[in-house]
Amino acid sequence: MAERGCPLEAVPLPAEVRESLAELELELSEGDITQKGYEKKRGKLLARYVPLTQGVDPSLQAETRIPGPSQATAPVPEQQKTRPSHARDERFRSDVHTEAVQAALAKYKERKMPMPSKRRSVLTHTAVEAYTPPADLHSAPPDVTTGLAQHQHTYCERPQLASVRGAPRGGSGSVLETAGGVPVSSRVSSKIQQLLNTLKKPKRPPLKEFFVDDLEEVLEVQHPDPDQPKPEGGQTAVLKGELLAVGSTWPPSLLATLQQWGTTQPKAPCLTALDTTGKAVYTLTYGKLWSRSLKLAYTLLNKLTSKNEPLLKPGDRVALVFPNSDPVMFTVAFYGCLLAELVPVPIEVPLTRKDAGSQQVGFLLGSCGVALALTTDTCQKGLPKAQTGEVAAFKGWPPLTWLVIDGKHLTKPPKDWHPSAQDAGAGTAYIEYKTSKEGSTVGVAVSHASLLAQCQALTQACGYSEAETLTNVLDFKRDAGLWHGVLTSVMNRMHVVSIPYALMKANPLSWIQKVCAYKARAALVKSRDMHWSLLAQRGQRDVSLSSLRLLVVADGANPWSISSCDAFLNVFQARGLRPEVICPCASSPEALTVAIRRPPDLGGPPPRRAVLSMSCLSHGVIRLDAEEKLSVLTVQDVGQVMPGANVCVVKVEGTPYLCKTDEVGEICVNSSATATAYYGLLGITKNIFETVPVTAGGAPVSDRPFTRTGLLGFIGPDNLVFVVGKLDGLMVVGVRRHNADDIVATALAVEPMKFVYRGR
């Protein structure tokens, strides 16, 4: 402890410390504190500043001792700002100060400038004496008294702390090293020692070094193997489908056909809905479909107002919110919108207010400018409600007006009122949503002309005729379920029996039972439905599929569909199923139906299958292989291209050059029966719907643009189309390409309790 009696101004103490000392001496002089208590508190105040006077020449220490209570204290300079006595700054702790001083001394060699202050501690006396300054400065040690004399009323700027490297603790102290290598002896706690050891570790390299230096071999551009298979065939040509037999028998529009059947065949069954037990709950006739659609169209155009003006005008988009168990009301709503010249946008029923999938649908509705949603009374009651009792506002959705279209809520039109929508023009008929692999939802716009052309092409390719019965297991709101089960069926006055998904889960054989009960001539399924029926067919001996002339497999383009088709045929061939009636097809939301295998009565080529090398496929090359190998992919054809369509195969990346005959590429279609655009998205619309394939010389193959389908495949023998995957499922590893669909095919091809085949 420094002796009392030294002038206080000789030591550069902070203002708050001086005030605390003055108050302490006042308490001692007035007898409010004992001498022992005074010395104890005074020692605590001055403990951290003792090193400032240690290590200095003894002749100078006498002048820097702290005065006692009997001596007058020096006045505090007015220019110094005062702080409360209890605001102790941790920066003035002796160990921190010592570390800072030593860090500054360690960097003294690098700084070619005088130090702002020269102080040293007894802890660093040896280090300072051993220090050799640069040649251009004094050769003598720094003079501590110079700093004290010049800065007795001001604070020195505190140097930046340096990292400290420590040796393991031994005994009660340890020897530390600063960043410059100057040793420091101090008592260090275990936590501080742990911190010092952490600081001793080298810093992580910059982010750039991770990707350039350390992992250079990983990011190195992999050049193709010179021995890898390469396509060797000639350049492919545009494949032209059969002519669309457009004659006087085709109606001018789908709505004109609906009016014809609704007025001339009002009793003919149009659609039968089943409940979850398989019981038919309602059969919609063509007369009822026409009259109800008229009532809805009249109500939408004349009974909905906003601020004394019609809420809707021709061309506006309307959301259709119906469950998969209610095909009747959905069909009425769809055709009612078409008659009112409105654009239906079918979507899924939202389950919760913050459902992630419905948020993307909300973005679609907002981009389409949807302000009205049609639903049923039962469906509306099941939707989440706000406190007011109205349908809750779903996250990400635009504000919507909800309209229940059950019969009691609609207005019968006057007898002289007739809808104006009768011709198939270039305007948008409906918008079908599509979810990409990134999770985003876009709207695919289909024009009235495309809708009519698609119905005509499907009628010709499938050989549909009037009064046929079709069993539909697919979702009737989109894709093949909509094209066959709602649109083409009405054009041909067919009777559709719709199988709800809930019924399929409870009874996977329900669709086969309905084929038997209604003597259905056609059925629309997916490979999963065939797979489920195989698991449930044991014990069912009274079923027969002899009435079927057409079994459309909607996902026939997937690699796993062939195993389901083969297994289904093996079991049900003994129950009347003929092999030639199985007709897989390929489709996409942008191109609609791309190809379909023709039924035997239409004279199509016999079905084919290809056994392809998986290794060559990963390089985009088609090579036939032996079927007994495990590293092969067996695919079936998806039939011929649609009537009136032109098809070509182009390279997946870069300029759309035509592929070679033994090369896998993306299938592109030019037809009047494809979709027209992504609604409101002009940029990606041009990339997908306005592709111009070119030859190897750069010449366009046609003066009309093609639509990319997103399907990867090739044209095989007899001009049959083969699909080996989808662009959305393409995975590129190094220079090789794999398809996510084959992972599913591999899992389905392996029997339980066995290993996954090598090479798959």
Coordinates of N, CA and C in Angstrom, one line a residue, residues 110-280:
E110 N 6.7 -2.3 -34.2 CA 6.0 -2.1 -35.5 C 5.6 -0.7 -35.7
R111 N 5.2 0.0 -34.6 CA 4.8 1.4 -34.8 C 6.0 2.3 -34.9
K112 N 6.3 3.0 -35.8 CA 7.4 3.9 -35.9 C 7.0 5.2 -35.5
M113 N 6.5 5.4 -34.2 CA 6.0 6.7 -33.7 C 6.2 6.6 -32.2
P114 N 6.3 7.8 -31.6 CA 6.4 7.8 -30.1 C 5.1 7.3 -29.4
M115 N 5.3 6.6 -28.3 CA 4.2 6.1 -27.5 C 3.4 7.3 -26.9
P116 N 2.1 7.2 -26.8 CA 1.4 8.3 -26.2 C 1.6 8.4 -24.7
S117 N 2.0 7.3 -24.1 CA 2.2 7.3 -22.6 C 3.2 6.2 -22.3
K118 N 4.0 6.4 -21.3 CA 5.0 5.5 -20.9 C 4.8 5.1 -19.5
R119 N 4.2 3.9 -19.3 CA 4.0 3.4 -17.9 C 4.4 2.0 -17.9
R120 N 4.9 1.5 -16.8 CA 5.2 0.1 -16.6 C 4.9 -0.4 -15.2
S121 N 4.7 -1.6 -15.1 CA 4.3 -2.2 -13.9 C 5.5 -3.1 -13.3
V122 N 5.4 -3.4 -12.0 CA 6.4 -4.3 -11.4 C 6.3 -5.6 -12.1
L123 N 5.1 -6.0 -12.6 CA 5.0 -7.3 -13.2 C 5.8 -7.4 -14.5
T124 N 6.0 -6.2 -15.1 CA 6.7 -6.3 -16.4 C 8.0 -5.6 -16.4
H125 N 8.6 -5.4 -15.2 CA 9.8 -4.7 -15.1 C 10.9 -5.3 -15.8
T126 N 11.0 -6.7 -15.7 CA 12.1 -7.4 -16.4 C 11.9 -7.3 -17.9
A127 N 10.7 -7.4 -18.3 CA 10.5 -7.4 -19.8 C 10.8 -6.1 -20.3
V128 N 10.5 -5.0 -19.6 CA 10.8 -3.6 -20.1 C 12.3 -3.4 -20.1
E129 N 13.0 -3.9 -19.1 CA 14.5 -3.7 -19.0 C 15.2 -4.4 -20.2
A130 N 14.6 -5.6 -20.5 CA 15.2 -6.4 -21.6 C 14.8 -5.9 -23.0
Y131 N 13.9 -4.9 -23.0 CA 13.4 -4.5 -24.3 C 14.4 -3.6 -25.0
T132 N 14.6 -3.8 -26.3 CA 15.5 -3.0 -27.1 C 14.7 -2.2 -28.1
P133 N 14.7 -0.9 -28.0 CA 13.9 -0.1 -28.9 C 14.6 0.0 -30.3
P134 N 13.8 0.5 -31.3 CA 14.4 0.6 -32.6 C 15.6 1.6 -32.6
A135 N 16.4 1.5 -33.6 CA 17.6 2.3 -33.6 C 17.3 3.8 -33.7
D136 N 16.2 4.1 -34.4 CA 15.9 5.6 -34.6 C 15.3 6.2 -33.4
L137 N 15.1 5.5 -32.3 CA 14.5 6.1 -31.0 C 15.6 6.0 -30.0
H138 N 15.3 6.6 -28.8 CA 16.2 6.6 -27.6 C 16.7 5.1 -27.3
S139 N 17.9 5.0 -27.0 CA 18.3 3.6 -26.6 C 18.0 3.3 -25.1
A140 N 17.6 4.4 -24.3 CA 17.3 4.2 -22.9 C 15.9 3.7 -22.8
P141 N 15.5 3.1 -21.7 CA 14.2 2.6 -21.4 C 13.2 3.8 -21.4
P142 N 12.0 3.7 -21.7 CA 11.0 4.8 -21.6 C 11.0 5.4 -20.2
D143 N 10.9 6.7 -20.2 CA 10.8 7.4 -18.9 C 9.4 7.5 -18.5
V144 N 9.1 6.8 -17.4 CA 7.7 6.8 -16.9 C 7.3 8.1 -16.3
T145 N 8.3 8.9 -15.7 CA 8.0 10.1 -15.0 C 7.5 11.2 -16.0
T146 N 8.0 11.1 -17.3 CA 7.6 12.0 -18.3 C 6.1 12.0 -18.5
G147 N 5.6 10.7 -18.6 CA 4.2 10.6 -18.8 C 3.4 11.1 -17.6
L148 N 3.9 10.8 -16.4 CA 3.2 11.2 -15.2 C 3.1 12.7 -15.1
A149 N 4.2 13.4 -15.5 CA 4.3 14.9 -15.3 C 3.4 15.5 -16.4
Q150 N 3.4 15.0 -17.6 CA 2.6 15.6 -18.6 C 1.1 15.4 -18.6
H151 N 0.7 14.3 -18.0 CA -0.7 13.9 -18.0 C -1.2 13.7 -16.7
Q152 N -0.9 14.6 -15.7 CA -1.4 14.4 -14.4 C -2.9 14.8 -14.3
H153 N -3.4 15.6 -15.2 CA -4.8 16.0 -15.1 C -5.6 15.4 -16.3
T154 N -5.0 14.6 -17.1 CA -5.8 14.1 -18.3 C -5.6 12.6 -18.3
Y155 N -6.5 12.0 -19.0 CA -6.4 10.5 -19.2 C -5.6 10.2 -20.5
C156 N -4.9 9.1 -20.4 CA -4.2 8.6 -21.6 C -5.2 7.7 -22.4
E157 N -5.0 7.8 -23.6 CA -5.9 6.9 -24.5 C -5.4 5.4 -24.3
R158 N -6.4 4.6 -24.0 CA -6.1 3.2 -23.6 C -5.8 2.4 -24.9
P159 N -4.7 1.7 -25.0 CA -4.4 1.0 -26.2 C -5.3 -0.2 -26.3
Q160 N -5.4 -0.7 -27.6 CA -6.2 -1.8 -27.9 C -5.6 -3.1 -27.2
L161 N -6.5 -4.0 -26.7 CA -6.0 -5.2 -26.1 C -5.5 -6.1 -27.1
A162 N -4.4 -6.8 -26.8 CA -3.9 -7.8 -27.7 C -4.2 -9.2 -27.2
S163 N -4.2 -10.2 -28.1 CA -4.4 -11.5 -27.7 C -3.2 -12.0 -26.9
V164 N -3.5 -12.8 -25.9 CA -2.5 -13.3 -25.0 C -2.4 -14.8 -25.1
R165 N -1.1 -15.3 -25.2 CA -0.9 -16.7 -25.3 C -0.4 -17.2 -24.0
G166 N -0.9 -18.2 -23.4 CA -0.6 -18.6 -22.1 C 0.0 -20.0 -22.0
A167 N 0.9 -20.2 -21.1 CA 1.4 -21.6 -20.8 C 0.5 -22.2 -19.7
P168 N 0.5 -23.5 -19.6 CA -0.3 -24.2 -18.6 C 0.1 -23.7 -17.2
R169 N -1.0 -23.7 -16.4 CA -0.8 -23.2 -15.0 C 0.1 -24.1 -14.2
G170 N 1.0 -23.5 -13.4 CA 1.8 -24.3 -12.5 C 1.9 -23.6 -11.2
G171 N 1.5 -24.3 -10.1 CA 1.5 -23.6 -8.8 C 0.4 -22.6 -8.7
S172 N 0.8 -21.4 -8.2 CA -0.1 -20.3 -7.9 C -0.1 -19.3 -9.0
G173 N 0.8 -19.4 -10.0 CA 0.9 -18.4 -11.0 C 1.2 -19.1 -12.3
S174 N 1.3 -18.2 -13.4 CA 1.7 -18.7 -14.7 C 2.4 -17.7 -15.4
V175 N 3.1 -18.1 -16.5 CA 3.8 -17.1 -17.3 C 3.1 -17.0 -18.6
L176 N 2.7 -15.8 -19.0 CA 1.9 -15.6 -20.2 C 2.8 -14.9 -21.2
E177 N 2.3 -15.0 -22.4 CA 3.0 -14.3 -23.5 C 2.0 -13.5 -24.3
T178 N 2.3 -12.3 -24.5 CA 1.4 -11.4 -25.4 C 1.7 -11.8 -26.8
A179 N 0.9 -11.1 -27.7 CA 1.0 -11.4 -29.1 C 2.4 -11.1 -29.6
G180 N 3.2 -10.2 -29.0 CA 4.5 -9.9 -29.5 C 5.6 -10.8 -28.9
G181 N 5.2 -11.7 -28.0 CA 6.2 -12.6 -27.4 C 6.7 -12.1 -26.1
V182 N 6.2 -11.0 -25.5 CA 6.7 -10.5 -24.2 C 6.1 -11.3 -23.1
P183 N 6.9 -11.8 -22.2 CA 6.4 -12.7 -21.1 C 5.7 -11.8 -20.1
V184 N 4.7 -12.3 -19.5 CA 4.0 -11.6 -18.4 C 3.7 -12.6 -17.3
S185 N 4.1 -12.3 -16.1 CA 3.8 -13.2 -15.0 C 2.5 -12.7 -14.2
S186 N 1.6 -13.5 -14.0 CA 0.3 -13.1 -13.4 C -0.4 -14.3 -12.8
R187 N -1.2 -14.1 -11.9 CA -2.1 -15.1 -11.4 C -3.4 -15.2 -12.3
V188 N -3.6 -16.3 -12.8 CA -4.7 -16.4 -13.8 C -5.6 -17.5 -13.4
S189 N -6.9 -17.2 -13.4 CA -7.9 -18.2 -13.0 C -8.1 -19.2 -14.2
S190 N -8.8 -20.3 -13.8 CA -8.9 -21.3 -14.8 C -9.8 -20.8 -16.0
K191 N -10.8 -20.0 -15.7 CA -11.6 -19.5 -16.8 C -10.8 -18.6 -17.8
I192 N -10.0 -17.7 -17.2 CA -9.2 -16.8 -18.0 C -8.2 -17.6 -18.8
Q193 N -7.6 -18.7 -18.1 CA -6.7 -19.5 -18.9 C -7.3 -20.2 -20.0
Q194 N -8.6 -20.7 -19.8 CA -9.3 -21.3 -20.9 C -9.6 -20.3 -22.1
L195 N -9.9 -19.1 -21.7 CA -10.1 -18.1 -22.7 C -8.8 -17.8 -23.5
L196 N -7.7 -17.7 -22.8 CA -6.4 -17.5 -23.4 C -6.1 -18.6 -24.4
N197 N -6.4 -19.9 -23.9 CA -6.1 -21.0 -24.8 C -6.9 -21.0 -26.1
T198 N -8.2 -20.5 -25.9 CA -9.0 -20.3 -27.1 C -8.5 -19.3 -28.0
L199 N -8.0 -18.2 -27.5 CA -7.5 -17.1 -28.3 C -6.2 -17.6 -29.0
K200 N -5.5 -18.6 -28.4 CA -4.3 -19.1 -28.9 C -4.5 -19.9 -30.2
K201 N -5.7 -20.4 -30.4 CA -6.0 -21.2 -31.6 C -6.0 -20.3 -32.8
P202 N -5.6 -20.8 -33.9 CA -5.6 -20.0 -35.1 C -7.0 -19.7 -35.6
K203 N -7.2 -18.5 -36.2 CA -8.5 -18.1 -36.6 C -8.9 -18.9 -37.9
R204 N -10.2 -19.0 -38.1 CA -10.6 -19.7 -39.3 C -10.2 -18.9 -40.5
P205 N -9.9 -19.6 -41.6 CA -9.5 -18.9 -42.8 C -10.7 -18.2 -43.4
P206 N -10.5 -17.1 -44.2 CA -11.7 -16.4 -44.8 C -12.5 -17.3 -45.6
L207 N -13.8 -16.9 -45.8 CA -14.7 -17.7 -46.6 C -14.2 -18.1 -47.9
K208 N -13.5 -17.2 -48.5 CA -13.0 -17.4 -49.9 C -12.0 -18.6 -49.9
E209 N -11.2 -18.6 -48.8 CA -10.2 -19.7 -48.7 C -10.8 -21.1 -48.6
F210 N -12.0 -21.1 -48.0 CA -12.7 -22.4 -47.9 C -13.0 -23.0 -49.2
F211 N -13.4 -22.1 -50.1 CA -13.9 -22.6 -51.4 C -12.8 -22.6 -52.5
V212 N -11.7 -21.9 -52.3 CA -10.7 -21.8 -53.3 C -9.5 -22.7 -52.9
D213 N -9.0 -22.6 -51.7 CA -7.8 -23.2 -51.3 C -8.1 -24.6 -50.7
D214 N -8.8 -24.7 -49.6 CA -9.0 -25.9 -48.9 C -9.8 -27.0 -49.7
L215 N -10.8 -26.5 -50.4 CA -11.7 -27.5 -51.1 C -11.5 -27.3 -52.6
E216 N -10.4 -26.9 -53.1 CA -10.2 -26.7 -54.5 C -10.4 -28.0 -55.3
E217 N -10.0 -29.1 -54.7 CA -10.2 -30.3 -55.5 C -11.6 -30.7 -55.6
V218 N -12.5 -30.3 -54.6 CA -13.9 -30.6 -54.7 C -14.6 -29.8 -55.8
L219 N -14.3 -28.5 -55.8 CA -14.9 -27.6 -56.7 C -14.3 -27.6 -58.1
E220 N -13.3 -28.4 -58.3 CA -12.7 -28.4 -59.6 C -13.6 -28.9 -60.7
V221 N -13.7 -28.2 -61.8 CA -14.6 -28.6 -62.8 C -14.3 -30.0 -63.3
Q222 N -15.3 -30.8 -63.3 CA -15.0 -32.2 -63.7 C -15.2 -32.3 -65.2
H223 N -14.2 -32.7 -65.9 CA -14.3 -32.9 -67.3 C -14.8 -34.2 -67.7
P224 N -15.6 -34.3 -68.8 CA -16.2 -35.6 -69.1 C -15.1 -36.7 -69.4
D225 N -15.4 -37.9 -69.0 CA -14.6 -39.0 -69.2 C -14.5 -39.3 -70.7
P226 N -13.3 -39.4 -71.3 CA -13.3 -39.7 -72.8 C -13.9 -41.0 -73.1
D227 N -13.9 -41.9 -72.1 CA -14.5 -43.3 -72.4 C -16.0 -43.4 -72.2
Q228 N -16.6 -42.3 -71.7 CA -18.0 -42.4 -71.4 C -18.8 -42.5 -72.7
P229 N -20.0 -43.2 -72.7 CA -20.8 -43.4 -73.9 C -21.3 -42.1 -74.5
K230 N -21.3 -42.0 -75.8 CA -21.8 -40.8 -76.5 C -22.8 -41.2 -77.5
P231 N -23.8 -40.4 -77.8 CA -24.8 -40.7 -78.8 C -24.1 -40.8 -80.2
E232 N -24.5 -41.8 -81.0 CA -23.9 -42.1 -82.3 C -24.9 -42.1 -83.4
G233 N -26.2 -41.9 -83.1 CA -27.2 -42.0 -84.1 C -27.3 -40.7 -84.9
G234 N -28.1 -40.8 -85.9 CA -28.4 -39.6 -86.8 C -29.3 -38.6 -86.1
Q235 N -29.4 -37.5 -86.7 CA -30.3 -36.4 -86.1 C -31.8 -36.8 -86.2
T236 N -32.5 -36.6 -85.2 CA -34.0 -36.9 -85.2 C -34.7 -35.9 -86.0
A237 N -35.9 -36.2 -86.4 CA -36.8 -35.3 -87.2 C -38.1 -35.1 -86.4
V238 N -38.8 -34.1 -86.8 CA -40.1 -33.8 -86.2 C -41.1 -35.0 -86.5
L239 N -41.7 -35.5 -85.5 CA -42.7 -36.6 -85.6 C -44.1 -36.0 -85.8
K240 N -44.7 -36.3 -86.8 CA -46.1 -35.8 -87.1 C -47.1 -36.8 -86.7
G241 N -48.1 -36.4 -85.9 CA -49.2 -37.3 -85.5 C -50.2 -37.4 -86.6
E242 N -51.2 -38.3 -86.4 CA -52.2 -38.5 -87.4 C -53.1 -37.2 -87.5
L243 N -53.7 -37.0 -88.6 CA -54.5 -35.8 -88.8 C -55.7 -35.9 -87.9
L244 N -56.1 -34.7 -87.4 CA -57.3 -34.6 -86.6 C -58.5 -34.6 -87.5
A245 N -59.4 -35.6 -87.4 CA -60.5 -35.8 -88.3 C -61.6 -34.8 -87.9
V246 N -61.4 -33.5 -88.3 CA -62.3 -32.5 -88.1 C -63.3 -32.5 -89.2
G247 N -64.6 -32.8 -88.9 CA -65.6 -32.9 -89.9 C -66.8 -32.1 -89.5
S248 N -67.9 -32.3 -90.2 CA -69.1 -31.6 -89.9 C -69.8 -32.1 -88.6
T249 N -69.3 -33.3 -88.1 CA -69.9 -33.8 -86.9 C -69.4 -33.2 -85.6
W250 N -68.2 -32.5 -85.7 CA -67.7 -31.8 -84.5 C -68.5 -30.6 -84.2
P251 N -68.8 -30.4 -82.9 CA -69.6 -29.2 -82.5 C -68.7 -28.0 -82.5
P252 N -69.3 -26.8 -82.7 CA -68.4 -25.5 -82.7 C -67.8 -25.2 -81.4
S253 N -68.3 -25.7 -80.3 CA -67.7 -25.5 -79.0 C -68.2 -26.5 -78.0
L254 N -67.5 -26.6 -76.8 CA -68.0 -27.6 -75.8 C -69.3 -27.1 -75.2
L255 N -69.5 -25.8 -75.1 CA -70.8 -25.3 -74.5 C -71.9 -25.6 -75.4
A256 N -71.7 -25.5 -76.7 CA -72.8 -25.8 -77.7 C -73.2 -27.3 -77.5
T257 N -72.2 -28.2 -77.3 CA -72.5 -29.6 -77.1 C -73.3 -29.8 -75.8
L258 N -72.9 -29.1 -74.8 CA -73.7 -29.2 -73.5 C -75.1 -28.8 -73.7
Q259 N -75.3 -27.7 -74.4 CA -76.7 -27.2 -74.7 C -77.5 -28.3 -75.5
Q260 N -76.8 -28.9 -76.5 CA -77.4 -29.9 -77.3 C -77.9 -31.1 -76.5
W261 N -77.0 -31.6 -75.6 CA -77.3 -32.8 -74.8 C -78.4 -32.4 -73.7
G262 N -78.2 -31.2 -73.2 CA -79.2 -30.8 -72.1 C -80.6 -30.6 -72.6
T263 N -80.7 -30.2 -73.9 CA -82.1 -30.0 -74.4 C -82.6 -31.2 -75.2
T264 N -81.8 -32.0 -75.8 CA -82.3 -33.2 -76.6 C -82.2 -34.5 -75.8
Q265 N -81.3 -34.6 -74.8 CA -81.1 -35.8 -74.0 C -81.1 -35.5 -72.6
P266 N -82.2 -34.8 -72.0 CA -82.1 -34.3 -70.6 C -82.1 -35.5 -69.6
K267 N -82.6 -36.6 -70.0 CA -82.7 -37.7 -69.0 C -81.4 -38.6 -69.0
A268 N -80.5 -38.3 -70.0 CA -79.3 -39.2 -70.1 C -78.4 -38.9 -68.8
P269 N -77.9 -39.9 -68.2 CA -77.0 -39.7 -67.1 C -75.7 -39.1 -67.5
C270 N -75.2 -38.2 -66.7 CA -73.9 -37.5 -67.0 C -72.9 -37.9 -66.0
L271 N -73.2 -37.9 -64.7 CA -72.2 -38.1 -63.6 C -72.9 -38.7 -62.4
T272 N -72.3 -39.7 -61.9 CA -72.8 -40.4 -60.7 C -71.7 -40.2 -59.6
A273 N -72.2 -39.7 -58.4 CA -71.3 -39.5 -57.3 C -71.5 -40.6 -56.3
L274 N -70.5 -41.1 -55.7 CA -70.5 -42.2 -54.6 C -70.1 -41.6 -53.3
D275 N -70.6 -42.2 -52.2 CA -70.2 -41.9 -50.9 C -69.0 -42.8 -50.5
T276 N -68.6 -42.6 -49.2 CA -67.4 -43.4 -48.8 C -67.7 -44.9 -48.6
T277 N -69.0 -45.3 -48.7 CA -69.3 -46.7 -48.6 C -69.5 -47.3 -50.0
G278 N -69.4 -46.5 -51.0 CA -69.5 -47.0 -52.4 C -71.0 -46.9 -52.9
K279 N -71.9 -46.3 -52.1 CA -73.3 -46.2 -52.6 C -73.4 -45.0 -53.4
A280 N -74.2 -45.1 -54.5 CA -74.5 -44.0 -55.4 C -75.4 -43.0 -54.7

